[in-house]
């Protein structure tokens, strides 16, 4: 195996868990997250000779965010399947699981771009300028979109509390 | 805990889901194919660009070659009067034979307002010996006084051009001749001559050569391109 390939395998081992986690936050679907993480890694390997001496993790992050946003820009397509999606077992509300459920519900209320900005900003901990650079939008757009996204999450929580 | 802290905290927690491990070999196989395809496309794009550029260059060249040139019948040289005095620059053609350097210059015909284009030999001591002379006519644009220097010199062809010319082209029996030129600002004309060449050795009076003149933009000069000797 070539030296570059050895380095790529090390990169995959080091980054896969975090990429899959981010993909899950972006998509809310485990299978989709696994597929997206793999697609990102394929694209990273395609340009590996060029980026391996730069910041391959940043490249992967950017590809993932744009992959999710681009998919939502395409016309809606639904693939029929005989398998029902997995559902959490009723009554299983241990703290961690409850928090995760709250998180996925909160993220599900956001548009793909809002979701990508929230994940890049608060999961990857990027600055507003870095988020703007990765998504190819202005810093102002990042600020306003992030603010709108947080307001949506907050409002929904209040609504849930009032109803319950 | 603020809403933002709550959100960050929730995101930082490991997901409840367990993800399938990534098949690295499959990733590398797919990525390798994708890379090869991209390289192929990049190579094809570069090749296509080169082909387009080369095609354009060749096309321009072919277009220029296809532009109409003027067929000119070469005049026989007339013996020059001894003692012709150069008017303006004496143009050294760089063609040397036993008699010396072949030079071209205009000379005023004694007691008239007429000029002649004179082919002469310039010896090493600077002495100029006229060989032949053609009456010069400055009344129209284009090629004038197209004459052969054979057999008294190695100069196959010479003449002058009136007009804003940048480059000449000459062909004789399908062979391209190398044409040199030098302006004569005193008379606002450009003297040109063909360099000696094996294929041009048999140019004599009555030979037909094709001449073209181009301006600085490479456009063919057409006005008055007929010979007016």
mmCIF file of C-alpha atoms in Angstrom:
data_model
loop_
_atom_site.group_PDB
_atom_site.id
_atom_site.type_symbol
_atom_site.label_atom_id
_atom_site.label_comp_id
_atom_site.label_asym_id
_atom_site.label_seq_id
_atom_site.Cartn_x
_atom_site.Cartn_y
_atom_site.Cartn_z
ATOM 1 C CA UNK A 1 0.000 0.000 0.000
ATOM 2 C CA UNK A 2 1.314 3.417 -0.956
ATOM 3 C CA UNK A 3 2.306 5.861 1.770
ATOM 4 C CA UNK A 4 -0.558 8.187 0.832
ATOM 5 C CA UNK A 5 -3.013 5.306 1.179
ATOM 6 C CA UNK A 6 -1.670 4.424 4.614
ATOM 7 C CA UNK A 7 -2.208 8.018 5.652
ATOM 8 C CA UNK A 8 -5.733 7.914 4.218
ATOM 9 C CA UNK A 9 -6.601 4.812 6.218
ATOM 10 C CA UNK A 10 -5.340 6.588 9.347
ATOM 11 C CA UNK A 11 -7.475 9.592 8.417
ATOM 12 C CA UNK A 12 -10.549 7.377 7.992
ATOM 13 C CA UNK A 13 -9.963 5.777 11.378
ATOM 14 C CA UNK A 14 -9.537 9.149 13.053
ATOM 15 C CA UNK A 15 -12.417 10.980 11.419
ATOM 16 C CA UNK A 16 -15.186 8.492 10.669
ATOM 17 C CA UNK A 17 -16.956 8.611 14.037
ATOM 18 C CA UNK A 18 -17.130 12.390 14.066
ATOM 19 C CA UNK A 19 -18.162 12.566 10.404
ATOM 20 C CA UNK A 20 -20.952 10.053 10.968
ATOM 21 C CA UNK A 21 -22.113 11.929 14.049
ATOM 22 C CA UNK A 22 -22.175 15.210 12.104
ATOM 23 C CA UNK A 23 -23.953 13.543 9.208
ATOM 24 C CA UNK A 24 -26.551 12.206 11.621
ATOM 25 C CA UNK A 25 -27.103 15.671 13.078
ATOM 26 C CA UNK A 26 -27.483 17.030 9.556
ATOM 27 C CA UNK A 27 -29.807 14.340 8.223
ATOM 28 C CA UNK A 28 -31.498 12.877 11.303
ATOM 29 C CA UNK A 29 -31.311 9.448 9.684
ATOM 30 C CA UNK A 30 -28.759 6.796 10.630
ATOM 31 C CA UNK A 31 -28.619 5.064 7.253
ATOM 32 C CA UNK A 32 -28.444 8.340 5.404
ATOM 33 C CA UNK A 33 -25.683 9.471 7.748
ATOM 34 C CA UNK A 34 -23.671 6.308 7.070
ATOM 35 C CA UNK A 35 -24.111 6.739 3.311
ATOM 36 C CA UNK A 36 -23.172 10.405 3.471
ATOM 37 C CA UNK A 37 -20.073 9.762 5.550
ATOM 38 C CA UNK A 38 -18.952 7.143 3.042
ATOM 39 C CA UNK A 39 -19.657 9.459 0.096
ATOM 40 C CA UNK A 40 -17.606 12.164 1.778
ATOM 41 C CA UNK A 41 -14.703 9.769 2.320
ATOM 42 C CA UNK A 42 -14.845 8.662 -1.335
ATOM 43 C CA UNK A 43 -14.653 12.290 -2.419
ATOM 44 C CA UNK A 44 -11.823 12.956 0.011
ATOM 45 C CA UNK A 45 -9.880 9.965 -1.373
ATOM 46 C CA UNK A 46 -10.453 11.269 -4.915
ATOM 47 C CA UNK A 47 -8.472 14.407 -4.139
ATOM 48 C CA UNK A 48 -6.299 12.899 -1.416
ATOM 49 C CA UNK A 49 -2.938 13.529 -3.190
ATOM 50 C CA UNK A 50 -3.819 17.237 -3.368
ATOM 51 C CA UNK A 51 -5.280 17.787 0.117
ATOM 52 C CA UNK A 52 -3.368 15.337 2.308
ATOM 53 C CA UNK A 53 -0.777 17.981 3.159
ATOM 54 C CA UNK A 54 -3.427 20.637 3.797
ATOM 55 C CA UNK A 55 -6.433 20.119 6.067
ATOM 56 C CA UNK A 56 -8.305 17.001 4.922
ATOM 57 C CA UNK A 57 -10.693 17.198 7.853
ATOM 58 C CA UNK A 58 -11.825 20.689 6.881
ATOM 59 C CA UNK A 59 -12.290 19.487 3.309
ATOM 60 C CA UNK A 60 -14.400 16.551 4.499
ATOM 61 C CA UNK A 61 -16.520 18.839 6.665
ATOM 62 C CA UNK A 62 -17.151 21.180 3.759
ATOM 63 C CA UNK A 63 -18.066 18.329 1.415
ATOM 64 C CA UNK A 64 -20.487 16.913 3.971
ATOM 65 C CA UNK A 65 -22.281 20.223 4.574
ATOM 66 C CA UNK A 66 -22.634 20.914 0.864
ATOM 67 C CA UNK A 67 -23.677 17.336 0.135
ATOM 68 C CA UNK A 68 -26.608 17.621 2.537
ATOM 69 C CA UNK A 69 -27.629 21.073 1.319
ATOM 70 C CA UNK A 70 -27.364 20.057 -2.350
ATOM 71 C CA UNK A 71 -29.529 16.996 -1.794
ATOM 72 C CA UNK A 72 -32.265 19.198 -0.355
ATOM 73 C CA UNK A 73 -32.040 21.536 -3.323
ATOM 74 C CA UNK A 74 -32.879 18.689 -5.716
ATOM 75 C CA UNK A 75 -36.513 17.795 -6.497
ATOM 76 C CA UNK A 76 -37.986 15.660 -3.751
ATOM 77 C CA UNK A 77 -37.620 11.950 -4.383
ATOM 78 C CA UNK A 78 -38.858 9.149 -2.207
ATOM 79 C CA UNK A 79 -37.646 5.595 -2.539
ATOM 80 C CA UNK A 80 -40.163 2.938 -1.548
ATOM 81 C CA UNK A 81 -38.930 0.331 0.885
ATOM 82 C CA UNK A 82 -40.492 -2.690 2.525
ATOM 83 C CA UNK A 83 -38.604 -2.120 5.778
ATOM 84 C CA UNK A 84 -40.091 0.238 8.303
ATOM 85 C CA UNK A 85 -37.717 2.780 9.828
ATOM 86 C CA UNK A 86 -36.420 2.098 13.286
ATOM 87 C CA UNK A 87 -38.389 3.752 16.091
ATOM 88 C CA UNK A 88 -37.260 4.215 19.650
ATOM 89 C CA UNK A 89 -38.849 1.828 22.109
ATOM 90 C CA UNK A 90 -41.753 3.542 23.924
ATOM 91 C CA UNK A 91 -41.068 4.566 27.452
ATOM 92 C CA UNK A 92 -37.262 4.504 27.014
ATOM 93 C CA UNK A 93 -36.575 7.996 28.270
ATOM 94 C CA UNK A 94 -33.292 7.733 30.000
ATOM 95 C CA UNK A 95 -31.712 11.150 30.198
ATOM 96 C CA UNK A 96 -29.254 10.765 27.295
ATOM 97 C CA UNK A 97 -31.869 9.390 24.970
ATOM 98 C CA UNK A 98 -34.346 12.114 25.913
ATOM 99 C CA UNK A 99 -31.773 14.789 25.173
ATOM 100 C CA UNK A 100 -30.993 13.172 21.831
ATOM 101 C CA UNK A 101 -34.661 13.035 20.969
ATOM 102 C CA UNK A 102 -35.102 16.661 21.915
ATOM 103 C CA UNK A 103 -32.088 17.532 19.758
ATOM 104 C CA UNK A 104 -33.277 15.638 16.695
ATOM 105 C CA UNK A 105 -36.779 17.128 17.046
ATOM 106 C CA UNK A 106 -35.291 20.599 17.360
ATOM 107 C CA UNK A 107 -33.022 20.137 14.330
ATOM 108 C CA UNK A 108 -35.874 18.651 12.303
ATOM 109 C CA UNK A 109 -37.699 21.998 12.530
ATOM 110 C CA UNK A 110 -34.881 23.752 10.663
ATOM 111 C CA UNK A 111 -34.313 24.145 6.956
ATOM 112 C CA UNK A 112 -31.281 22.294 5.532
ATOM 113 C CA UNK A 113 -29.230 25.482 5.402
ATOM 114 C CA UNK A 114 -30.202 26.493 8.951
ATOM 115 C CA UNK A 115 -29.369 23.002 10.113
ATOM 116 C CA UNK A 116 -25.990 23.006 8.355
ATOM 117 C CA UNK A 117 -25.095 26.375 9.870
ATOM 118 C CA UNK A 118 -26.141 25.277 13.366
ATOM 119 C CA UNK A 119 -24.120 22.053 13.077
ATOM 120 C CA UNK A 120 -21.034 23.763 11.671
ATOM 121 C CA UNK A 121 -21.227 26.540 14.245
ATOM 122 C CA UNK A 122 -22.103 24.569 17.377
ATOM 123 C CA UNK A 123 -21.004 20.996 16.673
ATOM 124 C CA UNK A 124 -17.797 21.684 14.771
ATOM 125 C CA UNK A 125 -17.323 24.894 16.757
ATOM 126 C CA UNK A 126 -16.381 26.971 13.725
ATOM 127 C CA UNK A 127 -16.408 30.757 13.795
ATOM 128 C CA UNK A 128 -19.072 32.595 11.807
ATOM 129 C CA UNK A 129 -16.416 33.609 9.262
ATOM 130 C CA UNK A 130 -15.299 29.982 8.823
ATOM 131 C CA UNK A 131 -18.890 28.798 8.405
ATOM 132 C CA UNK A 132 -19.436 31.503 5.791
ATOM 133 C CA UNK A 133 -16.279 30.435 3.946
ATOM 134 C CA UNK A 134 -17.185 26.743 3.990
ATOM 135 C CA UNK A 135 -20.710 27.298 2.707
ATOM 136 C CA UNK A 136 -19.778 30.078 0.309
ATOM 137 C CA UNK A 137 -22.153 32.628 1.850
ATOM 138 C CA UNK A 138 -21.621 35.969 3.582
ATOM 139 C CA UNK A 139 -20.966 36.314 7.317
ATOM 140 C CA UNK A 140 -24.190 38.315 7.560
ATOM 141 C CA UNK A 141 -26.148 35.402 6.121
ATOM 142 C CA UNK A 142 -24.562 33.060 8.653
ATOM 143 C CA UNK A 143 -25.438 35.388 11.538
ATOM 144 C CA UNK A 144 -29.045 35.932 10.481
ATOM 145 C CA UNK A 145 -29.608 32.263 9.605
ATOM 146 C CA UNK A 146 -28.125 31.041 12.895
ATOM 147 C CA UNK A 147 -30.201 33.541 14.845
ATOM 148 C CA UNK A 148 -33.387 32.489 13.020
ATOM 149 C CA UNK A 149 -32.579 28.817 13.620
ATOM 150 C CA UNK A 150 -32.074 29.295 17.357
ATOM 151 C CA UNK A 151 -35.299 31.302 17.567
ATOM 152 C CA UNK A 152 -37.159 28.440 15.867
ATOM 153 C CA UNK A 153 -35.776 25.945 18.373
ATOM 154 C CA UNK A 154 -36.643 28.212 21.292
ATOM 155 C CA UNK A 155 -40.192 28.973 20.082
ATOM 156 C CA UNK A 156 -40.911 25.308 19.542
ATOM 157 C CA UNK A 157 -39.785 24.481 23.033
ATOM 158 C CA UNK A 158 -42.101 27.111 24.493
ATOM 159 C CA UNK A 159 -44.964 25.723 22.430
ATOM 160 C CA UNK A 160 -44.280 22.194 23.615
ATOM 161 C CA UNK A 161 -44.143 23.333 27.218
ATOM 162 C CA UNK A 162 -47.446 25.268 26.866
ATOM 163 C CA UNK A 163 -49.237 22.340 25.226
ATOM 164 C CA UNK A 164 -47.981 19.853 27.784
ATOM 165 C CA UNK B 1 -28.066 26.544 31.354
ATOM 166 C CA UNK B 2 -28.929 28.751 28.379
ATOM 167 C CA UNK B 3 -30.647 27.428 25.262
ATOM 168 C CA UNK B 4 -27.407 27.674 23.350
ATOM 169 C CA UNK B 5 -25.472 25.765 26.008
ATOM 170 C CA UNK B 6 -28.202 23.146 26.042
ATOM 171 C CA UNK B 7 -27.965 22.794 22.266
ATOM 172 C CA UNK B 8 -24.185 22.555 22.307
ATOM 173 C CA UNK B 9 -24.256 20.070 25.145
ATOM 174 C CA UNK B 10 -26.776 17.886 23.349
ATOM 175 C CA UNK B 11 -24.735 17.964 20.151
ATOM 176 C CA UNK B 12 -21.573 17.023 21.994
ATOM 177 C CA UNK B 13 -23.136 13.894 23.446
ATOM 178 C CA UNK B 14 -22.462 10.710 21.509
ATOM 179 C CA UNK B 15 -25.486 9.734 19.450
ATOM 180 C CA UNK B 16 -27.727 6.964 20.681
ATOM 181 C CA UNK B 17 -27.392 5.359 17.246
ATOM 182 C CA UNK B 18 -24.618 2.915 16.447
ATOM 183 C CA UNK B 19 -23.130 3.416 13.022
ATOM 184 C CA UNK B 20 -21.839 0.682 10.783
ATOM 185 C CA UNK B 21 -18.063 0.762 10.289
ATOM 186 C CA UNK B 22 -16.820 2.256 7.034
ATOM 187 C CA UNK B 23 -15.546 -0.189 4.408
ATOM 188 C CA UNK B 24 -12.220 1.522 3.716
ATOM 189 C CA UNK B 25 -11.321 -0.761 0.814
ATOM 190 C CA UNK B 26 -14.586 0.040 -0.927
ATOM 191 C CA UNK B 27 -14.076 3.752 -0.257
ATOM 192 C CA UNK B 28 -10.596 3.610 -1.786
ATOM 193 C CA UNK B 29 -11.790 1.587 -4.765
ATOM 194 C CA UNK B 30 -14.615 4.022 -5.527
ATOM 195 C CA UNK B 31 -12.406 7.050 -4.864
ATOM 196 C CA UNK B 32 -9.659 5.615 -7.068
ATOM 197 C CA UNK B 33 -12.103 5.133 -9.944
ATOM 198 C CA UNK B 34 -13.431 8.624 -9.477
ATOM 199 C CA UNK B 35 -9.913 10.038 -9.439
ATOM 200 C CA UNK B 36 -8.979 8.169 -12.622
ATOM 201 C CA UNK B 37 -12.116 9.437 -14.333
ATOM 202 C CA UNK B 38 -11.362 13.009 -13.294
ATOM 203 C CA UNK B 39 -7.786 12.730 -14.525
ATOM 204 C CA UNK B 40 -9.020 11.367 -17.822
ATOM 205 C CA UNK B 41 -11.506 14.217 -18.179
ATOM 206 C CA UNK B 42 -8.876 16.799 -17.232
ATOM 207 C CA UNK B 43 -6.446 15.298 -19.751
ATOM 208 C CA UNK B 44 -9.123 15.287 -22.421
ATOM 209 C CA UNK B 45 -9.981 18.921 -21.666
ATOM 210 C CA UNK B 46 -6.319 19.945 -21.898
ATOM 211 C CA UNK B 47 -5.947 18.000 -25.151
ATOM 212 C CA UNK B 48 -9.096 19.579 -26.547
ATOM 213 C CA UNK B 49 -7.818 23.046 -25.633
ATOM 214 C CA UNK B 50 -4.507 22.330 -27.345
ATOM 215 C CA UNK B 51 -6.287 21.038 -30.431
ATOM 216 C CA UNK B 52 -8.508 24.129 -30.564
ATOM 217 C CA UNK B 53 -5.537 26.483 -30.150
ATOM 218 C CA UNK B 54 -3.446 24.609 -32.717
ATOM 219 C CA UNK B 55 -6.429 24.470 -35.072
ATOM 220 C CA UNK B 56 -6.949 28.206 -34.741
ATOM 221 C CA UNK B 57 -3.296 28.943 -35.452
ATOM 222 C CA UNK B 58 -3.237 26.606 -38.443
ATOM 223 C CA UNK B 59 -6.586 27.969 -39.613
ATOM 224 C CA UNK B 60 -5.325 31.541 -39.526
ATOM 225 C CA UNK B 61 -2.208 30.466 -41.391
ATOM 226 C CA UNK B 62 -4.248 28.630 -44.016
ATOM 227 C CA UNK B 63 -6.580 31.609 -44.318
ATOM 228 C CA UNK B 64 -3.651 33.918 -44.859
ATOM 229 C CA UNK B 65 -2.137 31.537 -47.377
ATOM 230 C CA UNK B 66 -5.449 31.317 -49.165
ATOM 231 C CA UNK B 67 -5.770 35.077 -49.467
ATOM 232 C CA UNK B 68 -5.347 36.222 -53.019
ATOM 233 C CA UNK B 69 -1.836 37.188 -53.947
ATOM 234 C CA UNK B 70 -0.923 39.168 -57.032
ATOM 235 C CA UNK B 71 0.687 37.473 -59.995
ATOM 236 C CA UNK B 72 3.516 39.704 -61.227
ATOM 237 C CA UNK B 73 5.579 39.199 -64.321
ATOM 238 C CA UNK B 74 9.162 39.975 -63.540
ATOM 239 C CA UNK B 75 10.720 42.690 -65.669
ATOM 240 C CA UNK B 76 14.021 42.412 -67.426
ATOM 241 C CA UNK B 77 16.720 44.594 -65.876
ATOM 242 C CA UNK B 78 17.823 47.626 -67.870
ATOM 243 C CA UNK B 79 21.446 48.639 -67.865
ATOM 244 C CA UNK B 80 22.064 51.528 -65.529
ATOM 245 C CA UNK B 81 23.743 54.741 -66.480
ATOM 246 C CA UNK B 82 27.187 55.052 -64.985
ATOM 247 C CA UNK B 83 27.425 57.589 -62.209
ATOM 248 C CA UNK B 84 23.920 57.271 -60.725
ATOM 249 C CA UNK B 85 23.949 59.158 -57.440
ATOM 250 C CA UNK B 86 21.941 57.611 -54.594
ATOM 251 C CA UNK B 87 18.998 59.625 -53.296
ATOM 252 C CA UNK B 88 18.111 58.575 -49.794
ATOM 253 C CA UNK B 89 19.245 55.366 -48.163
ATOM 254 C CA UNK B 90 21.477 52.827 -49.892
ATOM 255 C CA UNK B 91 19.893 49.541 -48.888
ATOM 256 C CA UNK B 92 22.308 46.666 -48.375
ATOM 257 C CA UNK B 93 20.469 43.479 -49.281
ATOM 258 C CA UNK B 94 23.074 41.314 -47.551
ATOM 259 C CA UNK B 95 23.502 39.332 -50.780
ATOM 260 C CA UNK B 96 27.179 39.069 -51.707
ATOM 261 C CA UNK B 97 28.794 37.866 -54.921
ATOM 262 C CA UNK B 98 32.182 38.297 -56.604
ATOM 263 C CA UNK B 99 31.432 41.913 -57.428
ATOM 264 C CA UNK B 100 30.560 42.846 -53.846
ATOM 265 C CA UNK B 101 27.400 43.489 -51.871
ATOM 266 C CA UNK B 102 24.182 43.837 -53.856
ATOM 267 C CA UNK B 103 22.664 47.177 -52.868
ATOM 268 C CA UNK B 104 19.488 48.967 -53.887
ATOM 269 C CA UNK B 105 18.885 52.683 -53.974
ATOM 270 C CA UNK B 106 16.885 55.346 -55.737
ATOM 271 C CA UNK B 107 18.669 57.773 -57.985
ATOM 272 C CA UNK B 108 17.426 60.910 -59.662
ATOM 273 C CA UNK B 109 17.594 60.945 -63.443
ATOM 274 C CA UNK B 110 19.782 63.852 -64.453
ATOM 275 C CA UNK B 111 17.918 67.051 -65.439
ATOM 276 C CA UNK B 112 14.468 65.530 -64.795
ATOM 277 C CA UNK B 113 12.128 64.957 -61.896
ATOM 278 C CA UNK B 114 12.237 61.216 -62.524
ATOM 279 C CA UNK B 115 13.734 58.603 -60.232
ATOM 280 C CA UNK B 116 15.116 55.183 -60.908
ATOM 281 C CA UNK B 117 15.471 52.155 -58.652
ATOM 282 C CA UNK B 118 19.067 51.085 -59.076
ATOM 283 C CA UNK B 119 20.642 47.699 -58.349
ATOM 284 C CA UNK B 120 24.331 48.122 -57.762
ATOM 285 C CA UNK B 121 27.366 46.377 -56.370
ATOM 286 C CA UNK B 122 29.131 47.914 -53.459
ATOM 287 C CA UNK B 123 32.801 46.971 -53.246
ATOM 288 C CA UNK B 124 34.753 46.567 -50.063
ATOM 289 C CA UNK B 125 36.226 50.035 -50.518
ATOM 290 C CA UNK B 126 32.727 51.537 -50.653
ATOM 291 C CA UNK B 127 32.709 52.109 -54.387
ATOM 292 C CA UNK B 128 29.235 51.650 -55.866
ATOM 293 C CA UNK B 129 28.907 50.247 -59.368
ATOM 294 C CA UNK B 130 25.369 50.370 -60.813
ATOM 295 C CA UNK B 131 24.225 47.204 -62.524
ATOM 296 C CA UNK B 132 20.692 47.947 -63.649
ATOM 297 C CA UNK B 133 18.057 50.641 -63.229
ATOM 298 C CA UNK B 134 14.302 50.756 -63.505
ATOM 299 C CA UNK B 135 12.235 53.918 -63.879
ATOM 300 C CA UNK B 136 10.340 54.542 -60.677
ATOM 301 C CA UNK B 137 6.699 55.499 -60.587
ATOM 302 C CA UNK B 138 5.238 56.811 -57.338
ATOM 303 C CA UNK B 139 1.716 57.450 -58.571
ATOM 304 C CA UNK B 140 -0.143 54.469 -57.100
ATOM 305 C CA UNK B 141 -0.120 52.141 -54.098
ATOM 306 C CA UNK B 142 1.112 48.607 -54.452
ATOM 307 C CA UNK B 143 4.007 46.757 -56.020
ATOM 308 C CA UNK B 144 6.255 48.606 -58.422
ATOM 309 C CA UNK B 145 9.426 47.906 -60.358
ATOM 310 C CA UNK B 146 9.443 44.166 -59.757
ATOM 311 C CA UNK B 147 12.667 43.105 -61.459
ATOM 312 C CA UNK B 148 15.117 40.260 -61.299
ATOM 313 C CA UNK B 149 18.747 40.804 -60.413
ATOM 314 C CA UNK B 150 19.751 37.750 -62.447
ATOM 315 C CA UNK B 151 22.119 37.208 -64.101
ATOM 316 C CA UNK B 152 24.317 40.099 -63.037
ATOM 317 C CA UNK B 153 23.755 39.442 -59.289
ATOM 318 C CA UNK B 154 22.489 36.659 -57.060
ATOM 319 C CA UNK B 155 19.415 38.722 -56.193
ATOM 320 C CA UNK B 156 16.460 36.765 -57.631
ATOM 321 C CA UNK B 157 13.886 39.499 -57.219
ATOM 322 C CA UNK B 158 13.527 43.057 -56.025
ATOM 323 C CA UNK B 159 11.223 46.042 -56.277
ATOM 324 C CA UNK B 160 9.453 48.589 -54.142
ATOM 325 C CA UNK B 161 6.050 48.973 -52.570
ATOM 326 C CA UNK B 162 3.963 52.068 -51.936
ATOM 327 C CA UNK B 163 1.678 51.830 -48.946
ATOM 328 C CA UNK B 164 1.713 51.061 -45.232
ATOM 329 C CA UNK B 165 3.222 47.602 -45.374
ATOM 330 C CA UNK B 166 4.575 45.441 -42.585
ATOM 331 C CA UNK B 167 5.345 42.132 -44.254
ATOM 332 C CA UNK B 168 5.786 40.666 -47.719
ATOM 333 C CA UNK B 169 5.254 37.207 -49.042
ATOM 334 C CA UNK B 170 6.393 35.831 -52.385
ATOM 335 C CA UNK B 171 5.983 32.447 -54.025
ATOM 336 C CA UNK B 172 7.581 31.217 -57.191
ATOM 337 C CA UNK B 173 6.304 27.999 -58.739
ATOM 338 C CA UNK B 174 4.708 27.076 -55.431
ATOM 339 C CA UNK B 175 7.840 27.659 -53.359
ATOM 340 C CA UNK B 176 7.795 30.371 -50.790
ATOM 341 C CA UNK B 177 10.634 32.853 -51.027
ATOM 342 C CA UNK B 178 12.065 34.708 -48.075
ATOM 343 C CA UNK B 179 11.335 38.385 -48.650
ATOM 344 C CA UNK B 180 13.228 41.140 -46.842
ATOM 345 C CA UNK B 181 12.432 44.809 -46.898
ATOM 346 C CA UNK B 182 13.581 48.214 -45.794
ATOM 347 C CA UNK B 183 11.692 51.494 -45.883
ATOM 348 C CA UNK B 184 13.067 54.476 -47.767
ATOM 349 C CA UNK B 185 11.516 57.346 -45.806
ATOM 350 C CA UNK B 186 12.814 60.049 -48.176
ATOM 351 C CA UNK B 187 10.454 58.760 -50.868
ATOM 352 C CA UNK B 188 7.870 57.155 -48.575
ATOM 353 C CA UNK B 189 8.278 53.731 -50.159
ATOM 354 C CA UNK B 190 9.519 50.330 -49.018
ATOM 355 C CA UNK B 191 12.174 48.487 -50.963
ATOM 356 C CA UNK B 192 11.877 44.707 -50.900
ATOM 357 C CA UNK B 193 13.909 41.845 -52.245
ATOM 358 C CA UNK B 194 13.899 38.063 -52.172
ATOM 359 C CA UNK B 195 16.816 36.226 -50.634
ATOM 360 C CA UNK B 196 18.697 33.848 -52.938
ATOM 361 C CA UNK B 197 17.329 30.328 -52.888
ATOM 362 C CA UNK B 198 17.975 27.220 -54.949
ATOM 363 C CA UNK B 199 14.343 27.148 -56.133
ATOM 364 C CA UNK B 200 14.536 30.782 -57.195
ATOM 365 C CA UNK B 201 17.746 30.543 -59.221
ATOM 366 C CA UNK B 202 15.892 30.221 -62.512
ATOM 367 C CA UNK B 203 13.878 33.419 -62.073
ATOM 368 C CA UNK B 204 14.437 35.490 -65.169
ATOM 369 C CA UNK B 205 12.637 38.252 -67.034
ATOM 370 C CA UNK B 206 9.122 37.060 -67.846
ATOM 371 C CA UNK B 207 8.990 34.678 -64.880
ATOM 372 C CA UNK B 208 5.755 34.950 -62.943
ATOM 373 C CA UNK B 209 5.898 35.345 -59.163
ATOM 374 C CA UNK B 210 3.034 35.764 -56.741
ATOM 375 C CA UNK B 211 3.405 38.650 -54.343
ATOM 376 C CA UNK B 212 1.387 39.635 -51.276
ATOM 377 C CA UNK B 213 1.777 42.490 -48.856
ATOM 378 C CA UNK B 214 0.288 42.653 -45.343
ATOM 379 C CA UNK B 215 -0.277 45.501 -42.923
ATOM 380 C CA UNK B 216 0.650 45.509 -39.233
ATOM 381 C CA UNK B 217 -2.576 43.663 -38.355
ATOM 382 C CA UNK B 218 -1.798 40.913 -40.831
ATOM 383 C CA UNK B 219 -4.439 42.030 -43.321
ATOM 384 C CA UNK B 220 -3.763 41.622 -47.001
ATOM 385 C CA UNK B 221 -3.189 44.911 -48.744
ATOM 386 C CA UNK B 222 -5.250 44.882 -51.881
ATOM 387 C CA UNK B 223 -5.423 48.445 -53.064
ATOM 388 C CA UNK B 224 -3.295 49.067 -56.116
ATOM 389 C CA UNK B 225 -1.481 45.792 -55.721
ATOM 390 C CA UNK B 226 -0.988 45.408 -59.414
ATOM 391 C CA UNK B 227 2.410 46.088 -60.844
ATOM 392 C CA UNK B 228 3.021 49.545 -62.182
ATOM 393 C CA UNK B 229 6.453 49.624 -63.621
#
